[in-house]
XYZ file of C-alpha atoms in Angstrom:
322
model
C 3.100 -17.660 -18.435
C 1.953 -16.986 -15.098
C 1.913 -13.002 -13.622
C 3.354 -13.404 -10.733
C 3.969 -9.322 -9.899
C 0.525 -8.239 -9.306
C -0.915 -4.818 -11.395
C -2.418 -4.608 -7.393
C -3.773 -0.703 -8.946
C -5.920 -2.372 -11.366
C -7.278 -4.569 -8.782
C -10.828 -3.967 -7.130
C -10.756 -3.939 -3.454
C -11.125 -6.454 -2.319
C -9.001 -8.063 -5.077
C -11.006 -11.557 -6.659
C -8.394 -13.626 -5.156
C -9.768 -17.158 -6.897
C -9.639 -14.577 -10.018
C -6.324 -13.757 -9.539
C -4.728 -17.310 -8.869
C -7.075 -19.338 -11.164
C -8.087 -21.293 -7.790
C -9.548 -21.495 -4.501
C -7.565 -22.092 -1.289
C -6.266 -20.792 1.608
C -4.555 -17.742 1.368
C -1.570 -16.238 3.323
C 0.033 -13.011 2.975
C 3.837 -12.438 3.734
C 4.694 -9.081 4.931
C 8.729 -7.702 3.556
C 9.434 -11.307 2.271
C 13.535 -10.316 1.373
C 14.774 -12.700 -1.682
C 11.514 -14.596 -1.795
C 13.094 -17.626 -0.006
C 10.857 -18.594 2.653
C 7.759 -17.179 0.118
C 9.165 -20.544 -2.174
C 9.880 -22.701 0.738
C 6.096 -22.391 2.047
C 4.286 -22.340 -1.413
C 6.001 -25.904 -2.351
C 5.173 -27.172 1.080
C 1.947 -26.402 1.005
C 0.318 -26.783 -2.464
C -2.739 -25.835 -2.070
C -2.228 -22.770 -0.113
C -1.854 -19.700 -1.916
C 0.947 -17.109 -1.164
C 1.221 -12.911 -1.249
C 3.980 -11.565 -0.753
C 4.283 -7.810 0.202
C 6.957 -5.350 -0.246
C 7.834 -2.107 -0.433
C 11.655 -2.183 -1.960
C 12.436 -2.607 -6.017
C 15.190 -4.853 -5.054
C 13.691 -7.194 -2.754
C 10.920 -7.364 -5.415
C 13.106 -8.286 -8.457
C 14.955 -11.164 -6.257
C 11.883 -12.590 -5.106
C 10.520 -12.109 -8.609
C 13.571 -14.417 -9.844
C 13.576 -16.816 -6.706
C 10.022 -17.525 -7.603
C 10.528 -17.758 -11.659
C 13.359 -19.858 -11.113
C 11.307 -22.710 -8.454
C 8.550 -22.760 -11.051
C 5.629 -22.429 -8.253
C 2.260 -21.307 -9.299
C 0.598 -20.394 -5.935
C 2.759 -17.062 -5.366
C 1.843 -13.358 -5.966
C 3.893 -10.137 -5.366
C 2.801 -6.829 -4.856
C 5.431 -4.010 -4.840
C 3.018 -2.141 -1.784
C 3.185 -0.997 1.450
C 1.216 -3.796 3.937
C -1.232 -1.538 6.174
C -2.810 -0.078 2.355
C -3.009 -3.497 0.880
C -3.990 -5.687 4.170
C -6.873 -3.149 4.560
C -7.764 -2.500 0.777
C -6.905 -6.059 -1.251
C -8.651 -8.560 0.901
C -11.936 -9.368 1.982
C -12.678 -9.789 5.678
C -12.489 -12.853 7.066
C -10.484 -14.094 4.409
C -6.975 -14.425 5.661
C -5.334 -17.189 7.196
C -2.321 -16.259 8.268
C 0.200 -12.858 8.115
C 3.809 -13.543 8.175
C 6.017 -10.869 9.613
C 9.676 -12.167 9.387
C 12.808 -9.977 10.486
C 10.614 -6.505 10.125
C 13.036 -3.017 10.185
C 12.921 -2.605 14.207
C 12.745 1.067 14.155
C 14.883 0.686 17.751
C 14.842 5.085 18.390
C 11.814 5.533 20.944
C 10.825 8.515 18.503
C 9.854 5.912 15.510
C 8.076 3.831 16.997
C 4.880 4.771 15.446
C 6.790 2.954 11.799
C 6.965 -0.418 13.509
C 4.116 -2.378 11.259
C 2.876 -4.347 14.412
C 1.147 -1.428 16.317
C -1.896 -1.917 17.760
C -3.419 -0.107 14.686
C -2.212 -2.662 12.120
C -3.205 -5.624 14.589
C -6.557 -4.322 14.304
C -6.941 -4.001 10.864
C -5.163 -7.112 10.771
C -7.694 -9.082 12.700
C -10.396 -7.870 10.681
C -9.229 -9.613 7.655
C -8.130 -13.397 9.314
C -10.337 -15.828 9.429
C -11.406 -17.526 12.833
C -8.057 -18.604 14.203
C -6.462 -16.919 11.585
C -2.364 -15.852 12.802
C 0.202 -13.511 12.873
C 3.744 -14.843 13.098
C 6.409 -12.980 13.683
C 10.259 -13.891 13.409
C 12.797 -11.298 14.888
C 16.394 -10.825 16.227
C 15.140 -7.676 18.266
C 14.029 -8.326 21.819
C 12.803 -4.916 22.260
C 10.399 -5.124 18.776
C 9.458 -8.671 20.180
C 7.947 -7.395 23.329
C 6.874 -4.185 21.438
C 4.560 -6.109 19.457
C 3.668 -8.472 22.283
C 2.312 -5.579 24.219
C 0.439 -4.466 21.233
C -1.284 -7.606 20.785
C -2.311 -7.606 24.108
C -3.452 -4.260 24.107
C -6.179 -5.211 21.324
C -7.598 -7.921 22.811
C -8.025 -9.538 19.663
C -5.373 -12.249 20.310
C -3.828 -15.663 21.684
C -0.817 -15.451 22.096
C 1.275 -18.769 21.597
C 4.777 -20.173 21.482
C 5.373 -22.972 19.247
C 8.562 -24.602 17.821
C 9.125 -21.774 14.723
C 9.277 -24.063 11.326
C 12.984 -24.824 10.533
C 12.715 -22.675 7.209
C 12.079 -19.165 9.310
C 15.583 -19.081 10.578
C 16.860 -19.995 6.715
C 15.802 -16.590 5.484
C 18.312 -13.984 4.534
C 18.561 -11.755 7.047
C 17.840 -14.550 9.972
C 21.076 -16.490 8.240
C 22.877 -13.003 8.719
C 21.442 -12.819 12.050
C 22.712 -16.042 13.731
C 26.036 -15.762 11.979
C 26.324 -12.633 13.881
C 25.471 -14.563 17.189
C 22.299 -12.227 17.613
C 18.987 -14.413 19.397
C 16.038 -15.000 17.422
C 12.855 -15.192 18.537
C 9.351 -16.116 17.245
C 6.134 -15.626 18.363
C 2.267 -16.444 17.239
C -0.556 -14.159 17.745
C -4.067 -16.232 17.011
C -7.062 -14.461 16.452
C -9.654 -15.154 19.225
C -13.643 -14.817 19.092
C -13.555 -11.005 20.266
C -15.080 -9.107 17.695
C -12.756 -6.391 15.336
C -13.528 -3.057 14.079
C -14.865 -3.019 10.751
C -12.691 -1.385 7.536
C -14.317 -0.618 5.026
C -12.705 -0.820 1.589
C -12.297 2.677 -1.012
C -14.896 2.910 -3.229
C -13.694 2.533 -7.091
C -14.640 5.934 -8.975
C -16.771 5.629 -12.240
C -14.792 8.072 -13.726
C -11.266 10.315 -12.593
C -12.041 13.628 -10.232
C -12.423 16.402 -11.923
C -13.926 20.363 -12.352
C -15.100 22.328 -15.021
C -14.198 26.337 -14.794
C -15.434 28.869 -17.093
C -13.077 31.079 -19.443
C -9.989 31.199 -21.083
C -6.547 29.334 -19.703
C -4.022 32.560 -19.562
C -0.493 31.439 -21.356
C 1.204 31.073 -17.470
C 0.207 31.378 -14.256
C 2.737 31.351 -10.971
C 2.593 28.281 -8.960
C 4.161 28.712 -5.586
C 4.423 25.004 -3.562
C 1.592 24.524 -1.683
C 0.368 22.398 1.339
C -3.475 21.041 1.920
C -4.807 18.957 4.201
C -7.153 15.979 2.841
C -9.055 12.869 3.855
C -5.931 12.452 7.064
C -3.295 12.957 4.613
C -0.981 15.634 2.726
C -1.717 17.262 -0.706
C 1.571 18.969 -2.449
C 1.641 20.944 -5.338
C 5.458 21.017 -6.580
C 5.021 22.630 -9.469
C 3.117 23.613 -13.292
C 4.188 22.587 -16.758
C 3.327 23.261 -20.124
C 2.287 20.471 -22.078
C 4.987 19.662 -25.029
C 5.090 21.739 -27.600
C 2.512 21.703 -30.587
C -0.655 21.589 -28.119
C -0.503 25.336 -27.417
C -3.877 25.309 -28.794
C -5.630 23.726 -26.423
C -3.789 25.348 -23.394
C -2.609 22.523 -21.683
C -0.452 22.169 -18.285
C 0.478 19.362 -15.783
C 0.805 20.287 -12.329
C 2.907 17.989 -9.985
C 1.313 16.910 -7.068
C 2.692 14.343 -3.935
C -0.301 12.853 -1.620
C 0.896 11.553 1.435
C -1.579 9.489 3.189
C -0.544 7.387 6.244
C -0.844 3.957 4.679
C -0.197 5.005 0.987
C 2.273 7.913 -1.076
C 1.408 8.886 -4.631
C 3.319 10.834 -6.975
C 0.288 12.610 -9.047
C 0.048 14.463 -12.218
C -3.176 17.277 -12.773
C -4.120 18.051 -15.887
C -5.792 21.490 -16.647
C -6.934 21.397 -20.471
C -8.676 24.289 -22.351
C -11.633 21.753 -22.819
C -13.562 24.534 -25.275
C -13.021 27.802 -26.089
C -14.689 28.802 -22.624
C -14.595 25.776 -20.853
C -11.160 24.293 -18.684
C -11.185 21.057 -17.175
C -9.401 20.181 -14.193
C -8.685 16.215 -13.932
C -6.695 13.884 -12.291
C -4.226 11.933 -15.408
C -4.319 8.675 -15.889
C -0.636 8.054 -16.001
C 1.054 5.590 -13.526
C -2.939 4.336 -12.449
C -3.235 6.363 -9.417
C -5.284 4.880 -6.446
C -8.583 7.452 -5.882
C -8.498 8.042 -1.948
C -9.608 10.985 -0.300
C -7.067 12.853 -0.412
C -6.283 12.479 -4.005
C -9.352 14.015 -4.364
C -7.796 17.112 -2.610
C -5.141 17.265 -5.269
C -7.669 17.791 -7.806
C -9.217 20.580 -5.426
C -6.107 21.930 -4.453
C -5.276 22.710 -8.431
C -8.967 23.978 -9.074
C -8.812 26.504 -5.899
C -5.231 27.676 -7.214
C -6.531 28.157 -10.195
C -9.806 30.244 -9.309
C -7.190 32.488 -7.155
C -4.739 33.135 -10.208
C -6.277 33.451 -12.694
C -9.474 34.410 -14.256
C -11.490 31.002 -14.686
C -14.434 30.629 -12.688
C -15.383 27.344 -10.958
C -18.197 26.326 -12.611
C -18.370 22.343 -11.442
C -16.980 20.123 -8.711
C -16.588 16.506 -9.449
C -14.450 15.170 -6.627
């Protein structure tokens, strides 16, 4: 049976795309694709295209998930992720053909503007990763979004901007069905990638092995963790709070320490171990559990746990391996 929801953290960036789908072919990425609809529609009209849908909501995943099952196609892909991290990490440049962008959350208060996904920082990315005419088409019922992103295209320089007849299936989605019953306007809008050259983005390096320290001494039966903010690699590091391991490891002096990384394309929920390694050895790692992405600033977890540690307690830092 085919995968069709993507294990995207067990991918290598750029993901092996003619790995991934068995076969080579154009390939499209949708961007918030609702129920999956128009994701269907496409993939059976065009065979040998291949489809990835990204989204950021459970329950637009498990519809699409069913809307795709249920249509039987083979050239789809979801990935439950957020589009500037996977745009920038999961494909190659040069490799995309088109990005859909149909009936994206307008953000309308002047004060959020910076969460509309059609800045001029995503359109940069963006046009780093299509191909040579490659497009971004956007659907919307929001005039002021509409010339929002207009004006951001513009402002890169690294667009055409066209306006063709939108394909009949657009305005079948979801939300544009909910739209037009409401009597609301949509609009839709092409932005092809010209000859001007984008900035490059380069794609994070896949560790050998997790981040980690080694300290020197004994782990003390507690230590007090108050929360505590760092700044890494343009991000957030938060450390909530630290656990002992469950009971009947007390021997090797175990703890997990909660950590949140905020980065501006990606949010982790992280877990630290500390382990009494040998009798006068602790090591400081990042867990495996729930395959955490290695950026920069998950790297400053790891940090942030080994300098909290080397201020409450008695360990020394002996090694840095992050």
């Amino acid at each position: 049976m085919t995968r069709v929801l993507l294990p995207w953290r067990r991918l290598p960036f750029p993901a092996d795309w003619d790995h991934v789908f068995g076969s080579s072919g154009p390939l499209h990425v949708e961007v918030g694709f609702g129920d999956g609809r128009f994701t269907v529609r496409r993939a059976q009209a065009e065979p040998e295209g291949r489809f990835v849908g990204l989204e950021v909501s459970s329950g637009s995943v498990q519809r699409a998930l069913r809307n795709v099952r249920r249509s039987n196609v083979g050239n789809v892909r979801i990935a439950k992720v957020g589009a500037e991290f996977a745009v920038r990490q999961l494909f190659e440049q040069a490799s995309l053909e088109s990005v859909v962008v149909n009936f994206p959350d307008p953000w309308p208060k002047a004060r959020h503007e910076k969460n509309r996904l059609l800045k001029p920082s995503f359109l940069r990315l963006a046009a780093s990763r299509l191909t040579d005419d490659g497009e971004i088409r956007l659907a919307t019922d929001h005039p002021e979004y509409m010339q929002f992103a207009r004006e951001s295209a513009a402002e890169t320089g690294l667009y055409d901007e066209l306006s063709p007849e939108p394909p009949a299936a657009v305005f079948e989605t979801k939300y544009a069905l909910k739209w037009r019953d409401q009597g609301k306007p949509l609009d839709y809008v092409v932005f092809r990638r010209n000859a001007r050259p984008a900035p490059a983005y380069p794609h994070l390096e896949r560790p050998t092995e997790m981040p980690h320290s080694l300290l020197r001494g004994k782990l003390p039966p507690t230590a007090t963790l108050a929360k505590t903010v760092g700044e890494h690699g343009g991000g957030h590091v938060v450390l909530h709070e630290a656990a002992a391991v469950l009971p009947g490891s007390e021997e090797r002096g175990s703890w997990l320490v909660r950590a949140t990384v905020d980065e501006p394309d990606l949010k982790q929920q992280l877990l630290v171990l500390v382990q009494q390694r040998t009798p006068d050895e602790v090591i400081v790692r990042l867990e495996t559990f729930g395959d955490p992405v290695v950026t920069p600033a998950v790297r400053g977890a790891v940090h942030e746990v080994t300098e909290w540690l080397s201020r409450e307690t008695a360990l020394e830092v002996r090694e840095r391996n992050y």
